[in-house]
mmCIF file of C-alpha atoms in Angstrom:
data_model
loop_
_atom_site.group_PDB
_atom_site.id
_atom_site.type_symbol
_atom_site.label_atom_id
_atom_site.label_comp_id
_atom_site.label_asym_id
_atom_site.label_seq_id
_atom_site.Cartn_x
_atom_site.Cartn_y
_atom_site.Cartn_z
ATOM 1 C CA MET A 496 -0.297 -0.371 0.077
ATOM 2 C CA LYS A 497 1.700 3.511 -1.049
ATOM 3 C CA ILE A 498 1.124 6.264 0.904
ATOM 4 C CA LYS A 499 -0.970 8.807 -1.628
ATOM 5 C CA PRO A 500 0.373 12.447 -1.346
ATOM 6 C CA GLY A 501 -3.194 13.453 -0.598
ATOM 7 C CA VAL A 502 -3.075 11.181 2.971
ATOM 8 C CA LEU A 503 0.764 12.359 3.121
ATOM 9 C CA ALA A 504 -1.251 16.556 3.522
ATOM 10 C CA ALA A 505 -3.905 15.111 5.654
ATOM 11 C CA ALA A 506 -2.202 13.944 7.974
ATOM 12 C CA VAL A 507 0.711 16.046 8.751
ATOM 13 C CA PRO A 508 -2.192 18.611 10.071
ATOM 14 C CA LEU A 509 -3.815 15.746 11.819
ATOM 15 C CA VAL A 510 -0.937 15.364 13.711
ATOM 16 C CA LEU A 511 0.163 19.458 14.366
ATOM 17 C CA VAL A 512 -3.520 19.095 15.930
ATOM 18 C CA THR A 513 -2.968 17.288 18.687
ATOM 19 C CA LEU A 514 0.480 19.005 19.692
ATOM 20 C CA THR A 515 -0.661 20.980 21.726
ATOM 21 C CA GLY A 516 -4.972 21.284 21.758
ATOM 22 C CA CYS A 517 -4.853 25.057 21.790
ATOM 23 C CA ASP A 518 -3.452 28.034 19.349
ATOM 24 C CA THR A 519 -0.193 30.155 21.047
ATOM 25 C CA THR A 520 0.065 31.257 17.619
ATOM 26 C CA GLY A 521 -1.846 33.712 17.869
ATOM 27 C CA SER A 522 -2.704 33.528 13.853
ATOM 28 C CA GLY A 523 -5.829 31.029 14.652
ATOM 29 C CA SER A 524 -3.837 27.662 12.974
ATOM 30 C CA GLY A 525 -3.883 25.574 16.029
ATOM 31 C CA ILE A 526 -0.430 25.459 14.976
ATOM 32 C CA PRO A 527 1.865 26.513 18.493
ATOM 33 C CA SER A 528 4.866 28.814 17.309
ATOM 34 C CA ALA A 529 8.489 26.463 17.541
ATOM 35 C CA GLY A 530 10.384 29.594 17.724
ATOM 36 C CA ARG A 531 12.639 31.558 15.325
ATOM 37 C CA SER A 532 15.290 29.843 13.092
ATOM 38 C CA THR A 533 16.115 28.980 9.835
ATOM 39 C CA SER A 534 15.069 25.787 7.669
ATOM 40 C CA SER A 535 18.224 24.214 8.175
ATOM 41 C CA GLU A 536 18.974 24.996 11.831
ATOM 42 C CA ALA A 537 15.552 23.615 12.348
ATOM 43 C CA ALA A 538 15.663 20.116 10.642
ATOM 44 C CA ASP A 539 18.605 19.399 12.667
ATOM 45 C CA ALA A 540 16.816 19.854 15.365
ATOM 46 C CA VAL A 541 13.988 17.596 13.964
ATOM 47 C CA GLU A 542 16.338 15.417 12.845
ATOM 48 C CA GLY A 543 17.871 15.306 15.839
ATOM 49 C CA VAL A 544 14.363 14.338 17.523
ATOM 50 C CA SER A 545 13.523 11.914 14.420
ATOM 51 C CA SER A 546 17.287 10.276 15.903
ATOM 52 C CA GLY A 547 16.414 10.302 19.758
ATOM 53 C CA ILE A 548 12.418 8.190 18.956
ATOM 54 C CA HIS A 549 15.225 5.436 16.763
ATOM 55 C CA ASP A 550 16.913 4.690 20.233
ATOM 56 C CA LEU A 551 13.588 4.470 22.208
ATOM 57 C CA ILE A 552 12.334 1.019 19.444
ATOM 58 C CA GLY A 553 15.508 -1.059 21.511
ATOM 59 C CA VAL A 554 15.559 -3.551 18.228
ATOM 60 C CA ARG A 555 17.563 -4.631 15.810
ATOM 61 C CA GLY A 556 16.248 -3.350 12.323
ATOM 62 C CA ARG A 557 16.984 -0.609 10.271
ATOM 63 C CA ALA A 558 15.923 2.881 9.663
ATOM 64 C CA SER A 559 14.494 4.436 6.045
ATOM 65 C CA GLU A 560 16.744 7.080 4.618
ATOM 66 C CA GLY A 561 15.168 10.362 3.738
ATOM 67 C CA GLY A 562 15.589 13.936 5.024
ATOM 68 C CA PRO A 563 13.469 15.823 6.280
ATOM 69 C CA GLY A 564 11.431 18.916 4.557
ATOM 70 C CA VAL A 565 9.598 21.375 5.043
ATOM 71 C CA GLN A 566 5.750 22.649 4.861
ATOM 72 C CA ASP A 567 4.020 25.908 5.155
ATOM 73 C CA CYS A 568 1.660 26.538 8.795
ATOM 74 C CA GLY A 569 -1.270 27.370 7.256
ATOM 75 C CA ASP A 570 -2.078 30.926 5.522
ATOM 76 C CA LYS A 571 1.281 32.506 7.237
ATOM 77 C CA ASP A 572 2.958 33.897 4.510
ATOM 78 C CA ARG A 573 5.334 31.291 3.590
ATOM 79 C CA GLU A 574 8.598 33.189 3.422
ATOM 80 C CA THR A 575 8.910 34.737 6.278
ATOM 81 C CA TYR A 576 6.798 30.917 8.160
ATOM 82 C CA PHE A 577 7.628 27.131 7.557
ATOM 83 C CA ARG A 578 6.658 24.226 9.775
ATOM 84 C CA ILE A 579 9.016 20.342 9.331
ATOM 85 C CA PHE A 580 8.575 17.701 8.609
ATOM 86 C CA HIS A 581 10.333 13.600 8.665
ATOM 87 C CA LYS A 582 8.534 10.576 7.079
ATOM 88 C CA TRP A 583 10.129 8.066 8.487
ATOM 89 C CA SER A 584 10.229 4.135 8.847
ATOM 90 C CA PHE A 585 11.591 1.165 10.963
ATOM 91 C CA TYR A 586 12.007 -3.132 9.949
ATOM 92 C CA PRO A 587 12.696 -5.052 12.091
ATOM 93 C CA ALA A 588 14.916 -8.033 12.241
ATOM 94 C CA SER A 589 11.795 -9.949 12.226
ATOM 95 C CA ALA A 590 8.109 -9.499 12.289
ATOM 96 C CA ASP A 591 7.707 -10.774 16.089
ATOM 97 C CA ASP A 592 9.970 -7.437 16.662
ATOM 98 C CA LEU A 593 7.035 -5.072 16.393
ATOM 99 C CA ASP A 594 4.844 -5.573 19.504
ATOM 100 C CA VAL A 595 8.229 -5.244 21.990
ATOM 101 C CA ALA A 596 9.937 -2.128 19.271
ATOM 102 C CA MET A 597 5.683 -0.424 20.001
ATOM 103 C CA ARG A 598 5.630 -1.670 23.158
ATOM 104 C CA ASN A 599 9.465 0.367 23.818
ATOM 105 C CA LEU A 600 7.597 3.524 22.855
ATOM 106 C CA ARG A 601 4.506 3.680 24.395
ATOM 107 C CA GLU A 602 6.705 2.903 28.073
ATOM 108 C CA GLY A 603 9.499 4.903 26.821
ATOM 109 C CA LEU A 604 8.589 8.704 25.554
ATOM 110 C CA PRO A 605 6.715 9.719 28.396
ATOM 111 C CA LYS A 606 9.920 9.412 29.908
ATOM 112 C CA GLN A 607 11.044 11.551 27.924
ATOM 113 C CA GLY A 608 8.837 14.521 28.139
ATOM 114 C CA TRP A 609 6.173 12.995 25.989
ATOM 115 C CA LYS A 610 2.064 12.729 25.980
ATOM 116 C CA ILE A 611 0.349 10.031 23.781
ATOM 117 C CA VAL A 612 -2.654 10.886 23.027
ATOM 118 C CA GLU A 613 -4.020 8.424 21.164
ATOM 119 C CA TYR A 614 -3.519 4.596 21.211
ATOM 120 C CA GLY A 615 -4.720 2.191 19.686
ATOM 121 C CA PRO A 616 -6.002 0.135 16.387
ATOM 122 C CA ASP A 617 -6.841 2.550 13.034
ATOM 123 C CA SER A 618 -9.634 2.277 11.867
ATOM 124 C CA SER A 619 -7.907 0.772 8.050
ATOM 125 C CA ALA A 620 -9.138 -3.442 6.947
ATOM 126 C CA ASN A 621 -5.744 -4.005 9.015
ATOM 127 C CA GLU A 622 -7.147 -2.199 12.040
ATOM 128 C CA ASN A 623 -2.536 -0.768 12.102
ATOM 129 C CA LEU A 624 -1.568 -0.375 16.058
ATOM 130 C CA THR A 625 -0.941 3.207 16.474
ATOM 131 C CA LEU A 626 0.018 5.706 19.083
ATOM 132 C CA ILE A 627 0.722 9.456 18.707
ATOM 133 C CA ALA A 628 1.542 12.079 21.315
ATOM 134 C CA ASP A 629 2.785 15.010 21.320
ATOM 135 C CA ASN A 630 6.425 16.967 23.096
ATOM 136 C CA ASP A 631 5.365 20.462 23.633
ATOM 137 C CA GLY A 632 8.598 21.046 24.942
ATOM 138 C CA GLN A 633 10.283 20.127 21.781
ATOM 139 C CA LYS A 634 7.151 21.552 20.075
ATOM 140 C CA ALA A 635 6.713 18.415 18.204
ATOM 141 C CA GLY A 636 4.227 15.223 17.387
ATOM 142 C CA VAL A 637 5.157 11.886 16.120
ATOM 143 C CA HIS A 638 2.707 10.018 13.975
ATOM 144 C CA ILE A 639 3.634 6.370 14.724
ATOM 145 C CA THR A 640 1.428 3.561 13.228
ATOM 146 C CA GLN A 641 2.963 -0.493 12.794
ATOM 147 C CA MET A 642 2.218 -1.854 9.428
ATOM 148 C CA ARG A 643 1.998 -6.207 10.904
ATOM 149 C CA LYS A 644 0.473 -7.188 7.092
ATOM 150 C CA ARG A 645 3.489 -4.937 4.710
ATOM 151 C CA ASN A 646 5.344 -7.145 3.555
ATOM 152 C CA PRO A 647 8.272 -6.461 4.994
ATOM 153 C CA PRO A 648 6.288 -5.435 8.004
ATOM 154 C CA LYS A 649 7.283 -1.536 9.598
ATOM 155 C CA LEU A 650 6.306 1.456 11.683
ATOM 156 C CA SER A 651 6.087 3.897 9.706
ATOM 157 C CA LEU A 652 6.950 8.010 12.144
ATOM 158 C CA MET A 653 5.572 10.684 11.123
ATOM 159 C CA LEU A 654 7.342 14.064 13.011
ATOM 160 C CA VAL A 655 6.405 17.257 12.398
ATOM 161 C CA SER A 656 7.171 20.294 13.686
ATOM 162 C CA GLY A 657 5.806 23.212 15.001
ATOM 163 C CA CYS A 658 5.545 26.937 13.970
ATOM 164 C CA TYR A 659 8.772 28.349 12.881
ATOM 165 C CA GLN A 660 9.166 31.607 12.163
ATOM 166 C CA VAL A 661 12.918 33.395 9.906
ATOM 167 C CA PRO A 662 15.274 35.189 11.709
ATOM 168 C CA ASP A 663 14.937 38.800 10.212
ATOM 169 C CA GLY A 664 15.692 39.640 6.584
ATOM 170 C CA GLN A 665 16.147 35.880 5.871
ATOM 171 C CA LYS A 666 13.742 33.140 3.584
ATOM 172 C CA VAL A 667 12.061 29.428 4.289
ATOM 173 C CA GLU A 668 14.647 27.362 2.131
ATOM 174 C CA HIS A 669 11.712 24.798 0.552
ATOM 175 C CA PHE A 670 12.805 21.621 0.329
#
């Protein structure tokens, strides 16, 4: 099953809506402010957050390649405001390790400042186990889906930041 671009576009705001549950940007967008940063610096920070989540998985396997991307902040000026998303997958050495990985994430994320806002099967025909968590301190949200029936089985992870503003005199780098 391939994820269509429209599905990805719908998932990113969903993760952000659960991020804080309130509007901290003052724009009415519901996307929390993550402060000021260049796109590159913010992407590096989000990759660091992804790396911390990867460490919590705690089972042997491999992560997919691919870096973060830049997305707009709702109705804000796209040359001044942006958010970072990082979509990646984790393929355990054994399909049996999927349950261990999800248990490790469910137990480990709260110890790292994450609040689990949803955990359980999704509404798909496969009833994939899903974990959604927010980290107010890092202004980030993560959506993790256990895809046991995929070949190969995997965890699908989507990390999304709050809304950054570039420093004065700079523009958003889109990548």
